[in-house]
Each structure stands twice: as structure tokens, then as C-alpha cells.
Amino acid sequence: MTVELRDYVRAITGRWVWVVAGAAVGLLLAATAGLLTPTAYQARVALYVDAAVVEDPEDPSSAAEVRTTVLPSVAELASSSSVLTRVAATLGLADSPAALAAGLEVTTGSGTSVLQVSATRATPAEAAAVVQEVGAEVARRADLLFPGTDGSLLRVTPVRDAAAPVPASRPVSVLVVLGALAGAGAAGLAAGLTELARPRVRGRGDVARLTAAPVLGLLPADLPPGQRRPARWLSGGLPQRAEELARLRWTLRLASDDGAAQRVALVGAAAATTSLAGELTARGLDVVALDSPRALSAAGFDRVLVVADGRRTTAADLTATLAAVRASGAQLAGVAVDGLLPPGGRWRALLVAGARGDATWRIDSRTGTSVPAPAGRAPVAPQAVAVLAVAMVGFTRSLPMGLTTGLLAAVALLPLWLPLVRRHRGLPLLLASTGVGLLSGALLAWSFADDHGFVLHTASATTSTVLAMVGGVGVLLWARGVLPVPVLGVVFGLAMLATEVLEGSGAENVWKFQLSSPLMVIGVALAVRWGKPAPTVAVLAVLGLLNVTNDARSAFGFCVVAAALVLWQQRPGRDRPVHRGRRWLALPVIGVLGAGGYRLLTELMLAGALGTEIQQRTATQIAQSGSLLLGGRPEWTVTWALAHTHPFGFGLGTVPNGDDLLVARAGIAVTNIPTAESYVQNYLLAGGVELHAIVADLWASLGPAGVLLGLVMGALVVVGLADRLGRRQASGLACLLAPMALWGLAFGPMASNADTITLALGLLLLPRRPRVTRPDDGPPDAAADPGRAQTSLVRT
């Protein structure tokens, strides 16, 4: 049984005691942690690094080299043992350099030549003194890094004195609020998962999704006198059990056309029916409680009433009971739901119901009475939640502790998308590969602890990114049933655009490094709304022109391949359904387009058809390394070299040591790129392992299991695209995302390409064949819930 948004909300409100208790526990834990954590203060100083003397344009102190080469070196100097030893001696501190480094944070400003140094100490005066002395020591030692004939080539100047120290930890009040929210959220998630594992029947909507039989009555529980609350001013509006029983008797009598006495059997679906049979028996109505539906064949009854208990009956119980009644040949009158907690219960009854999730009159009597949404459109609430969830998955900017909004959305909506795992081919394998990979990454990090450093934030960020990718696929699969594909694509693209704008990396080529990918997704998603190839090809042509004029060679190739795939689907052919085996004939087409497109684009770039700048750059890369791919993506030479020394990878958060740096330099030397060694030291192996390819990054962090995870992702993208191409149902957005995702797996950093692979998998994963429903099994899901019959406005 699928848990829908309203079921999720009802599960949380029905188990409100869990939410209150979770918030209280989170509040207490956060308050305890805040009160027991020693108070610490943080002071900061800003250092400006620039060229003092420039003797040659290629000097390391030239403006072009300061940000890329010099600034990382100065940052390493600030946290070096030589500087910190001098600081400790000057200030008379007993701390070792390692202890001082633990409270020191050195960051470089994005797109600037400013170095931010912050120190966290027990007192404000000590924090200010440490950071001031570190800044002064770095300024004194900077002239030794790059000496020149007429003095130091560098100048390190404090922008301002150390700022006034501020508390480093969050206030206890903030921790208390965050703890309460986290506890309440965890309890709500547990309530949703409990409902998913054991869905219960509490009202009309639950019954309607399981059977076409009518709900003849909702009966409030008969509370003992001690559990009833006198509510004189509400007594007129409260449901009375006697009145509901009278309505049910009247309904059962109406079933007789000739007015003759009726003999009705009560069959409980995990519910007691003896007392209810006595309450319903009246003149002209003989109600008999049966222990099992098998007893129906031994005695004659005019009709059968199935009774569900809102406190214990599950969906499986009701389904099995209804099937047994149909198998007996008896006439089913309908279903009655008993045991709803009336609003007049005392606090003891309310607490018990709130802890067990029992049916209550205020919540479950109104289920299914809302106005249905128009045909082919989901209700507004699920659509709004889906838009927010898709935006959170597409927004990949890192949060505190390395978390991402996509991971938060995936965890919060876990009960909604978890049932879809078994309904889509490849998704169970994807989840299993992720679990094995993360376990492998943790074990590898532990094995390297003796001779390598470890950064907890990097490990947390990588874990969060991997989980957000896989969990985001589940969120998108759920959103596909609620939102049309164009809306989903536009929302996701806008979130990608917001990420790039807020990052503000200061790149010189803003289109290539920030705007290209989000605007391609948004533009093609809007074009797909027309459902015709011409607008999609036109948008791809415009985007391709913008890419080629802004030196975005790979993005131009994506547009060309996507347009070719869209046009290939318009080839003449038969209109009848394509045999399943013939759909895989699209695989060779994808391979030919990839290889032929690469060859054609290379020739065009060398011939100058795409501009002089691209021609010169392409020719230089081929001349240096012998291959356009090797010259444009030399990181694979580093990966290959490191794989020979560490075939099982490094693990989550592992920092490479000096030996690894030497191996990487030797590996990239075959490319003959002048700045290759600086690139390795200041980017690829700067405080972690960043190999500029999702598969390579997964190998470094998760080992061989990470490689398997990357291959599974790529295979699912290719298989999904091939299936849709074979059926001529691949939208322009799918045709664009597939090459983008495959390129990112092979040549794109995980941090900036995780969103693309997530969206591609979310749109291309294939559903399993639906189980054939028998006519007597009740109405299809769409009949019970119009929102579940949502169909996309375009082909996916």
C-alpha cells in the first residue's frame, strides 16, 4: 500500500504524542549539550596577499598566479607547525602546534586575494592574541616563500586588526530550538514509516482504496464513564454512538426491497463483533457475529457486513477478510469502521490514542470528504510539497555540517518515495550499491588513519552528497506522479540556477561555469511543454550557439547530441507498439552518436568553424598530450597513477600525504601541461582527493564499491534512454540530460554535477510492469484517489 501525502500527515497528527515526546527529548539533549559544552570565543583577522615585485609575467607573484598558486601556499603556511610553534613561544602557551591548529581555521575568499584566519580559544583575550600573532607571523614569513633579486615578490598585509572576539558556539536558546525541531522531525518520520510498514484502516478513504464496497457507518468508541469528559457546550455536536448505530440499522433495513426481516452476518477484520452484533440487533434485523468468514457457507445470511476496528485493523486484514467473503459467495453489504475516539474523551484516552495512532473522530471521520481535484491533476497540497521538494533536491549548496537540502528533503519524504523502490527497475540495486559503498568508504578511512590525515567535514559532505543523489532520485520519482515533467524540470533548473548565483565563484566565464547547465535545463523543459520536436530543436540550437560563443565546448556537444536524438525519433516507421527486444537497438545509435559526435566536433574545432579561441585551445591541448580528452581532462592520469598505489581508494575524508602528491605529479607529467603540478597540489589533492570525475571521486572516497555505484548510475541512464528512444517517447529534456549525466560521471566533479545525474536518473528510471488487477479486487487506485491518476502533459 502506498503512503500518500495526506496519509503521511494523518499518521503524524494521529501519533501526536510521538511528536511531542520527540521534541521534548531533542530539547533536553540540546540543552544538556549546550550547558555542558565549554564556552569558546572566536577572533578573526583578514590578510591581503598581493605582488610586491613582478619581474616577469610568469612570476608566481603576478596577478594571474596569486589566487591560483600563491594564496593556497600562504594558507598552508598559516597552519604550518613552524608558524604555530613560534606563536606558542611568543605568547607563552603550553599548547602544541597540533593543538593550536585544531582551533585554527584558514579560508580563502572566493574570487579574491584575501585570506581569512580565525582562532577559537577559551577566552576572548586569548583568541584575539593568537589570531593577531598568527597574522603577524605569516606576514613576516611570506617573504621566504617567493624571494626575488630585489626582495620578496609577495606582500602580505593585514586588512584590519583582529575583530572583537565573539562566542564560537551557538547560544543555548538556538540549540534548544534546533534540538526540538530535530526531535519532532525524527518522530514525525518514525510515524510515517510506521504507517508505511503497517497501514491501518481508520476511515472512509482507507476503505475506498481497498474495495468498492460502501462504508455504511463510522462508529465512535464506547468509552467507559471514567474516560468520558463532560462537555456540555459541545454535547450537541458530538457524535453519539446510539445515533450512529441507529443510522446503521436503518441503512441495513433499506437493503430489503420487500420490507422482510433481514439476517445480517458481522465478520470482523481483526475486530471483535460480538458486542456490536448485540447493539445492532433489533426488530426486523437479526445480526449474527461470526468468528471467521468460513462460517458464511454453513448458514444462510441475506448480507454480510465487514467490521474494521480503527484501533487495530490493518489494510492487509481488511483485504484478506473481503477476499474471503467474496470467495464464500455471500452478498457483501458494505464495511463499517468501529472504535473511533470521540472528541469527548478525557486526557487519558487522548494520550493512549495519540501514542498508538488510533482512529479519532475529528481526523478520520472527514477522510475522503474533500472536493476532488479535476481529472488529470493532483491536489494542490501534494503539488506544492512536490515543488518544494524538487527545488530542495536541485539546490546543492552545502549547509552546516556538510548537509544538503536535497538530503533533508529525501529523509523527510522517505515514507512517500520508499514504496516506489520496488516499482522501478534498478533502484534497489542503486540503493544497495550506495549502502555498500558508504560502508566501504568508512572502513577505508579507518585503515588509512595511521599515515594519512582525516577531515570529518569532508567525510560528512561526501556522505551527504552521495545520499542526496540517491535519495533525490526517489523524491523525483514521487514528484513525477504529481507534477508534469516540464514543471519539474523548470523548478529543478531554477534551483540549480539559485545555487550558482549564491555561490558567486567569481569565474571569468560566467556562462560556461555558472549559467550554462541550469539555463539549458530550464530552456529545454519549457520547450518540452509544447510536446513537439520543433520548439525543442530550436531551443537547443540557440543554447548551442550561446555555448560555442562562450567556449563551453562540452555543453555545445550536449545540445548537438540532444537535437540529433530528438530528430532521430521522428524517423518514419510503424505506429504499432515496438517489440520490447527491438527497443535496445537504440543502444548502438547512442554509441554511434557519441563517437561520431566527438570526432565531428573535434574536426570542427580544429578547422576553426567554432571560433578562433576554441581552435587555438583545442590544438594546444592535442599538441601537448596527444588527445583532446587527455588534454582537456588530465585528471584521469592522476587517477590512474593513484590507483596503482592505492587500488582500493582512500576512504571518506582521508587527506593524501606527501607520497601521494609525488605519485600524482608523476602521473600528470605525461600530459606535458606547464601548470599541471600546481593544479595537482592546489586543487586535486589540496586537503582531500578531488579527481574531477564522479566515478573517480567515488573510487577515491568509497573504493571499488564506489566505482560500481558510478557504473550502476551510468547503466541506468543508458538503459532508460534506450527504452524511451525505442518507444519514441524520449522527451528533449531526457535526451539532453543523458549525455550531460554520462559526461559528468566520466569527466565532471561530483560537487557540481551531482544535480545533473540526480535529475537524469529521476526522469529516466524505468517502472516495472504493473500487476494486473482482477475486476473484483475493487476500484483501481485512480478511482480512490484522483491525484494518483496524474499523468504528465508530455512524454517522459
XYZ file of C-alpha atoms in Angstrom, residues 79-638:
560
model
C 48.578 26.473 9.772
C 52.115 25.076 9.500
C 53.927 23.762 12.577
C 56.781 26.272 12.184
C 54.426 29.254 12.411
C 52.358 27.798 15.246
C 55.448 26.830 17.250
C 56.639 30.432 17.034
C 53.188 31.717 18.028
C 53.041 29.455 21.078
C 56.531 30.528 22.178
C 55.780 34.238 21.730
C 52.523 34.078 23.705
C 53.837 31.651 26.296
C 51.239 28.993 25.538
C 51.705 25.368 26.548
C 49.729 24.135 23.548
C 51.434 22.019 20.917
C 51.270 23.070 17.235
C 48.692 20.348 16.641
C 46.508 21.672 19.473
C 46.759 25.204 18.128
C 45.949 24.014 14.598
C 42.795 22.287 15.896
C 41.382 25.661 16.911
C 42.616 27.490 13.818
C 40.644 27.901 10.592
C 42.176 29.329 7.414
C 39.968 30.073 4.402
C 40.489 31.874 1.120
C 37.938 34.330 -0.189
C 36.112 33.244 -3.347
C 37.446 35.246 -6.299
C 39.632 37.479 -4.081
C 43.186 37.534 -2.770
C 42.111 37.786 0.861
C 42.996 35.156 3.452
C 40.676 34.777 6.458
C 42.296 33.432 9.641
C 40.167 32.646 12.691
C 41.218 31.254 16.078
C 38.952 29.648 18.662
C 40.134 29.783 22.285
C 38.691 29.609 25.794
C 38.816 33.371 26.486
C 38.272 36.432 24.268
C 41.706 37.877 25.046
C 43.482 34.622 24.195
C 41.583 34.239 20.913
C 42.460 37.785 19.850
C 46.108 37.356 20.801
C 46.514 34.057 18.940
C 44.937 35.232 15.686
C 46.842 38.529 15.809
C 50.148 36.750 16.294
C 49.402 34.211 13.546
C 48.678 37.040 11.100
C 51.865 38.856 12.032
C 53.975 35.692 11.774
C 52.530 34.845 8.343
C 53.314 38.366 7.113
C 56.911 38.026 8.358
C 57.481 34.621 6.792
C 55.755 35.307 3.454
C 58.910 36.863 2.020
C 60.641 33.480 2.347
C 58.110 31.718 0.120
C 58.892 33.569 -3.128
C 62.176 35.518 -2.800
C 63.327 37.732 -5.654
C 66.545 39.503 -6.617
C 65.324 42.789 -5.180
C 63.417 41.362 -2.244
C 60.303 39.309 -1.703
C 57.913 39.001 -4.610
C 54.978 38.881 -2.204
C 53.404 41.270 0.240
C 51.009 40.081 2.963
C 49.170 42.948 4.630
C 46.586 42.714 7.431
C 43.408 44.318 6.133
C 42.385 45.222 9.668
C 43.270 44.305 13.215
C 41.715 41.293 14.830
C 37.976 41.711 15.114
C 36.339 41.646 18.526
C 36.009 38.014 19.653
C 32.543 36.529 19.509
C 31.172 33.320 21.071
C 32.114 30.392 18.826
C 29.288 28.108 19.869
C 25.619 28.691 19.236
C 23.556 30.111 22.117
C 21.753 27.553 24.238
C 18.403 29.012 23.164
C 19.230 28.360 19.483
C 20.401 24.823 20.266
C 17.196 24.174 22.188
C 15.039 25.255 19.249
C 17.088 23.234 16.767
C 17.006 20.207 19.048
C 13.249 20.409 19.464
C 12.741 20.710 15.711
C 15.093 17.796 15.038
C 13.371 15.622 17.628
C 9.899 16.454 16.352
C 11.010 15.825 12.759
C 12.532 12.453 13.663
C 9.355 11.458 15.490
C 7.201 12.518 12.538
C 9.388 10.487 10.187
C 9.078 7.479 12.501
C 5.290 7.882 12.481
C 5.248 7.933 8.691
C 7.482 4.863 8.414
C 5.306 3.030 10.940
C 2.260 3.809 8.845
C 4.101 2.576 5.762
C 5.125 -0.687 7.459
C 1.695 -1.322 8.991
C -1.006 0.752 7.285
C -4.243 0.726 9.228
C -7.836 1.328 8.263
C -9.192 4.378 10.047
C -11.765 5.992 7.811
C -13.661 6.200 4.533
C -10.610 6.971 2.397
C -8.712 3.912 3.599
C -11.658 1.635 2.848
C -12.254 3.213 -0.556
C -8.697 2.448 -1.650
C -9.147 -1.231 -0.838
C -12.633 -2.016 -2.050
C -15.598 -0.646 -3.970
C -17.932 -1.670 -1.137
C -19.586 1.319 0.544
C -18.756 2.496 4.040
C -22.092 2.073 5.845
C -21.080 3.589 9.131
C -18.392 5.170 11.282
C -18.980 4.238 14.907
C -17.463 6.163 17.830
C -15.906 4.064 20.572
C -17.986 3.343 23.656
C -15.744 4.853 26.331
C -16.051 3.829 29.964
C -17.553 6.526 32.213
C -14.160 7.286 33.742
C -12.701 8.170 30.334
C -15.519 10.462 29.236
C -15.158 14.196 29.566
C -18.233 16.279 30.309
C -18.571 18.776 27.516
C -21.914 20.444 27.932
C -21.297 23.205 25.434
C -20.195 20.605 22.834
C -22.721 17.896 23.541
C -24.974 18.938 20.691
C -22.240 18.481 18.085
C -20.576 15.365 19.439
C -21.212 12.053 17.712
C -23.301 9.719 19.849
C -22.796 6.019 19.469
C -26.513 5.328 19.834
C -27.343 7.699 16.978
C -24.686 6.206 14.689
C -25.922 2.690 15.473
C -29.480 3.763 14.646
C -28.312 5.086 11.263
C -26.505 1.841 10.554
C -29.605 -0.222 11.404
C -31.716 1.949 9.136
C -29.186 1.518 6.301
C -29.190 -2.270 6.692
C -33.001 -2.409 6.687
C -33.140 -0.362 3.489
C -31.340 -3.191 1.714
C -34.567 -5.230 1.766
C -36.813 -4.495 -1.210
C -39.922 -6.155 0.270
C -39.530 -4.994 3.858
C -38.895 -8.532 5.132
C -36.716 -9.167 8.149
C -33.019 -9.138 7.399
C -30.426 -11.611 8.629
C -27.004 -9.975 8.556
C -23.662 -11.548 9.404
C -20.947 -9.495 11.071
C -17.437 -10.509 10.057
C -14.574 -8.772 11.827
C -11.366 -7.808 10.099
C -9.162 -8.208 13.171
C -12.041 -6.702 15.128
C -14.385 -8.017 17.829
C -18.004 -8.150 16.641
C -19.941 -9.891 19.432
C -20.973 -6.790 21.351
C -21.632 -4.838 18.154
C -23.956 -7.586 16.926
C -25.981 -7.246 20.117
C -26.165 -3.467 19.727
C -27.374 -3.707 16.116
C -29.955 -6.468 16.597
C -33.466 -5.032 16.585
C -36.949 -5.832 15.361
C -36.740 -6.903 11.729
C -32.954 -7.089 11.841
C -31.132 -10.181 13.047
C -27.384 -9.556 13.305
C -25.078 -12.511 13.976
C -21.373 -12.247 14.814
C -19.149 -14.795 13.081
C -15.653 -15.747 14.146
C -14.470 -16.365 10.582
C -15.719 -15.768 7.022
C -15.559 -19.536 6.501
C -18.668 -19.847 8.650
C -20.687 -17.993 5.997
C -21.154 -21.133 3.911
C -22.668 -23.050 6.851
C -25.612 -20.707 7.422
C -27.747 -18.558 5.227
C -27.468 -14.796 5.520
C -29.057 -12.105 3.444
C -25.977 -9.912 3.605
C -22.577 -9.601 5.200
C -21.220 -6.534 6.976
C -17.454 -6.429 7.401
C -16.316 -4.580 10.521
C -12.933 -2.846 10.758
C -11.589 -1.545 14.051
C -9.890 1.841 13.802
C -7.566 0.832 16.633
C -6.101 -2.366 15.239
C -7.328 -3.356 11.749
C -4.646 -3.130 9.070
C -5.090 -2.822 5.322
C -3.912 -6.420 4.944
C -6.526 -7.609 7.467
C -9.351 -5.867 5.643
C -8.180 -7.045 2.209
C -7.951 -10.664 3.362
C -11.382 -10.547 5.010
C -13.039 -9.037 1.943
C -11.434 -11.667 -0.276
C -12.710 -14.445 1.995
C -16.234 -13.006 1.947
C -16.233 -12.849 -1.858
C -14.899 -16.400 -2.053
C -17.792 -17.641 0.091
C -20.342 -16.324 -2.417
C -22.168 -14.249 0.202
C -23.524 -10.809 -0.704
C -21.397 -8.023 0.750
C -23.456 -5.161 2.167
C -20.513 -2.921 2.982
C -17.963 -2.029 5.615
C -18.327 -0.352 8.984
C -15.422 1.225 10.870
C -15.744 0.903 14.626
C -13.741 2.304 17.504
C -13.207 5.942 16.501
C -12.261 8.007 19.534
C -14.938 10.688 20.053
C -13.929 14.253 20.996
C -15.485 13.770 24.443
C -12.682 11.553 25.729
C -10.598 12.541 28.739
C -6.869 13.184 28.542
C -6.022 9.572 29.355
C -7.959 8.309 26.338
C -6.492 11.035 24.145
C -2.930 10.188 25.181
C -3.441 6.492 24.525
C -4.920 7.225 21.090
C -2.155 9.715 20.296
C 0.530 7.214 21.220
C -0.993 4.258 19.365
C -2.234 6.203 16.359
C -5.835 5.099 16.870
C -8.618 6.473 14.694
C -10.196 9.664 16.042
C -13.466 11.237 15.060
C -12.047 14.679 14.379
C -9.452 13.371 11.895
C -10.765 10.157 10.386
C -14.467 10.900 10.045
C -13.648 13.597 7.476
C -11.279 11.466 5.397
C -12.380 11.273 1.815
C -14.891 14.120 2.041
C -12.714 16.759 0.425
C -13.560 18.104 -3.010
C -11.714 16.021 -5.629
C -9.212 17.672 -7.915
C -10.004 17.989 -11.637
C -9.309 14.932 -13.733
C -5.645 14.505 -14.668
C -4.450 16.886 -11.960
C -3.133 16.152 -8.484
C -4.488 18.010 -5.441
C -2.898 21.347 -4.648
C -1.182 20.283 -1.410
C 0.835 17.415 -2.956
C 1.782 19.677 -5.870
C 3.051 22.388 -3.519
C 5.045 19.879 -1.488
C 6.438 18.323 -4.681
C 7.578 21.738 -5.998
C 9.334 22.486 -2.698
C 10.936 19.031 -2.588
C 12.195 19.240 -6.191
C 13.651 22.684 -5.504
C 15.433 21.347 -2.406
C 16.905 18.455 -4.402
C 18.104 20.815 -7.148
C 19.638 23.261 -4.662
C 23.028 21.721 -3.900
C 24.744 24.430 -1.885
C 26.249 22.912 1.247
C 24.647 23.547 4.641
C 26.342 23.408 8.068
C 27.900 20.017 8.952
C 28.123 19.197 5.243
C 24.388 18.567 4.893
C 22.362 19.451 1.799
C 18.750 20.450 1.335
C 18.294 17.516 -1.023
C 19.213 15.060 1.723
C 16.816 16.754 4.137
C 14.003 16.510 1.578
C 14.772 12.853 0.872
C 14.718 11.968 4.568
C 11.587 13.984 5.322
C 9.645 12.414 2.428
C 11.047 8.899 2.891
C 7.622 7.303 3.586
C 6.309 8.748 0.310
C 9.029 7.533 -2.072
C 10.233 4.383 -0.324
C 7.326 2.286 -1.730
C 8.484 3.264 -5.237
C 11.808 1.446 -4.829
C 10.428 -1.964 -5.751
C 8.346 -0.465 -8.558
C 11.307 0.809 -10.586
C 13.944 -1.325 -12.222
C 17.459 -0.734 -10.954
C 16.534 1.404 -7.952
C 17.023 -1.415 -5.386
C 20.467 -2.080 -6.887
C 21.254 1.636 -6.731
C 20.326 1.806 -3.028
C 22.237 -1.369 -2.198
C 25.345 -0.101 -4.023
C 25.139 3.144 -2.077
C 24.951 1.383 1.282
C 27.855 -0.930 0.481
C 29.893 1.989 -0.867
C 29.455 4.161 2.234
C 30.383 1.248 4.484
C 33.444 0.612 2.331
C 34.414 4.289 2.495
C 34.243 4.307 6.292
C 36.378 1.160 6.565
C 38.951 2.548 4.122
C 39.238 5.799 6.092
C 39.848 3.768 9.243
C 42.551 1.708 7.522
C 44.410 4.870 6.382
C 44.257 6.559 9.795
C 47.853 5.689 10.705
C 49.672 7.525 7.918
C 47.050 9.886 6.478
C 45.078 12.765 7.869
C 41.303 12.799 8.243
C 38.835 15.684 7.816
C 35.437 15.000 9.363
C 33.710 17.796 7.445
C 34.906 16.389 4.105
C 33.686 12.914 5.048
C 30.335 14.316 6.124
C 29.983 16.404 2.958
C 30.807 13.462 0.667
C 28.398 11.165 2.512
C 25.682 13.791 2.347
C 26.246 14.323 -1.381
C 26.042 10.601 -2.187
C 22.930 10.105 -0.057
C 21.347 13.245 -1.520
C 21.916 11.942 -5.070
C 20.262 8.583 -4.406
C 17.553 9.943 -2.119
C 16.889 12.769 -4.567
C 16.143 10.177 -7.256
C 13.417 8.764 -5.020
C 11.976 12.231 -4.412
C 11.899 12.940 -8.155
C 10.196 9.607 -8.858
C 7.460 10.541 -6.414
C 7.233 14.066 -7.852
C 6.852 12.597 -11.367
C 3.452 11.286 -10.307
C 2.371 14.708 -9.043
C 3.954 17.277 -11.372
C 4.169 17.434 -15.170
C 7.702 16.905 -16.442
C 8.089 20.498 -17.766
C 7.179 21.927 -14.362
C 9.522 19.507 -12.631
C 12.366 20.433 -14.994
C 11.837 24.188 -14.648
C 11.700 24.043 -10.849
C 14.828 21.895 -10.711
C 16.649 24.189 -13.161
C 15.730 27.290 -11.166
C 17.126 25.630 -8.051
C 20.352 24.863 -9.933
C 20.499 28.490 -11.042
C 19.956 29.713 -7.464
C 22.840 27.516 -6.312
C 25.209 29.019 -8.870
C 24.129 32.598 -8.187
C 24.516 32.246 -4.418
C 27.893 30.545 -4.774
C 29.243 33.617 -6.580
C 32.507 31.931 -7.528
C 33.705 34.981 -9.451
C 34.596 32.960 -12.554
C 35.657 34.980 -15.567
C 33.446 32.928 -17.913
C 30.151 33.149 -16.029
C 28.140 31.435 -18.763
C 30.393 28.390 -19.001
C 30.894 27.746 -15.307
C 27.637 29.004 -13.765
C 24.756 29.655 -16.158
C 25.061 27.076 -18.922
C 23.749 23.909 -17.212
C 20.793 25.480 -15.327
C 19.623 27.522 -18.312
C 19.844 24.508 -20.628
C 17.619 22.508 -18.256
C 15.140 25.386 -17.891
C 15.036 26.196 -21.612
C 14.551 22.623 -22.808
C 11.978 21.913 -20.080
C 9.930 24.891 -21.273
C 10.236 23.746 -24.894
C 9.098 20.233 -23.973
C 5.801 21.745 -22.787
C 4.654 22.021 -26.434
C 5.121 18.291 -26.970
C 6.572 18.834 -30.471
C 10.153 18.428 -31.706
C 10.465 21.776 -33.486
C 10.451 24.044 -30.373
C 12.866 21.708 -28.598
C 15.324 21.652 -31.514
C 15.080 25.437 -31.853
C 15.863 25.975 -28.164
C 18.761 23.520 -28.372
C 20.117 25.408 -31.385
C 20.037 28.732 -29.511
C 21.634 27.184 -26.436
C 24.288 25.520 -28.580
C 25.146 28.850 -30.206
C 25.479 30.519 -26.797
C 27.683 27.679 -25.588
C 30.039 27.735 -28.535
C 30.445 31.507 -28.390
C 31.316 31.266 -24.675
C 33.919 28.475 -25.015
C 31.601 25.830 -23.494
C 32.654 23.002 -25.801
C 31.161 20.094 -23.867
C 27.841 21.921 -23.371
C 27.712 22.593 -27.121
C 28.191 18.859 -27.687
C 25.307 18.066 -25.334
C 22.992 20.288 -27.360
C 24.080 18.694 -30.643
C 23.576 15.142 -29.352
C 20.213 16.011 -27.790
C 18.945 17.609 -31.010
C 20.100 14.565 -33.013
C 18.241 12.199 -30.676
C 15.056 14.290 -30.830
C 15.155 14.326 -34.632
C 16.003 10.607 -34.856
C 12.761 9.780 -33.079
C 10.832 11.481 -35.891
C 12.032 8.966 -38.492
C 9.260 7.256 -40.497
C 8.089 3.973 -39.066
C 5.200 1.871 -37.934
C 2.744 3.263 -35.405
C 2.094 -0.077 -33.704
C 3.914 -0.814 -30.437
C 7.578 -1.712 -30.739
C 8.613 -5.169 -29.584
C 10.452 -4.988 -26.281
C 13.586 -6.608 -27.714
C 13.832 -4.052 -30.520
C 13.935 -1.159 -28.092
C 17.539 -1.991 -27.260
C 18.500 -1.319 -30.874
C 18.768 2.291 -29.710
C 21.927 1.402 -27.767
C 24.123 1.250 -30.906
C 22.589 4.535 -32.027
C 23.629 6.161 -28.759
C 27.152 4.785 -29.128
C 27.458 5.911 -32.752
C 26.172 9.386 -31.915
C 28.657 9.676 -29.048
C 31.702 8.525 -31.016
C 30.729 10.246 -34.254
C 29.800 13.445 -32.483
C 33.137 13.547 -30.656
C 35.026 13.029 -33.896
C 32.979 15.575 -35.814
C 33.228 18.239 -33.125
C 36.980 17.733 -32.870
C 37.392 18.314 -36.603
C 35.142 21.376 -36.498
C 37.086 22.876 -33.622
C 40.433 22.242 -35.307
C 39.140 23.745 -38.553
C 38.124 26.934 -36.745
C 34.425 26.521 -37.506
C 33.571 27.155 -33.853
C 35.808 30.176 -33.365
C 39.489 31.053 -33.256
C 39.785 30.831 -29.475
C 38.375 27.304 -29.381
C 40.595 26.338 -32.339
C 43.777 27.501 -30.606
C 42.864 25.919 -27.300
C 41.982 22.586 -28.901
C 45.141 22.485 -30.991
C 47.293 23.281 -27.923
C 45.727 20.514 -25.841
C 46.161 17.933 -28.595
C 49.757 19.011 -29.207
C 50.660 18.806 -25.524
C 49.051 15.483 -24.618
C 48.238 13.844 -27.954
C 44.490 13.662 -27.278
C 41.722 16.193 -26.800
C 40.183 14.227 -23.923
C 43.542 13.770 -22.206
C 44.485 17.386 -22.694
C 41.094 18.688 -21.594
C 40.657 16.251 -18.703
C 44.173 15.362 -17.479
C 42.812 14.346 -14.081
C 42.432 10.752 -15.257
C 46.223 10.421 -15.437
C 46.321 11.267 -11.722
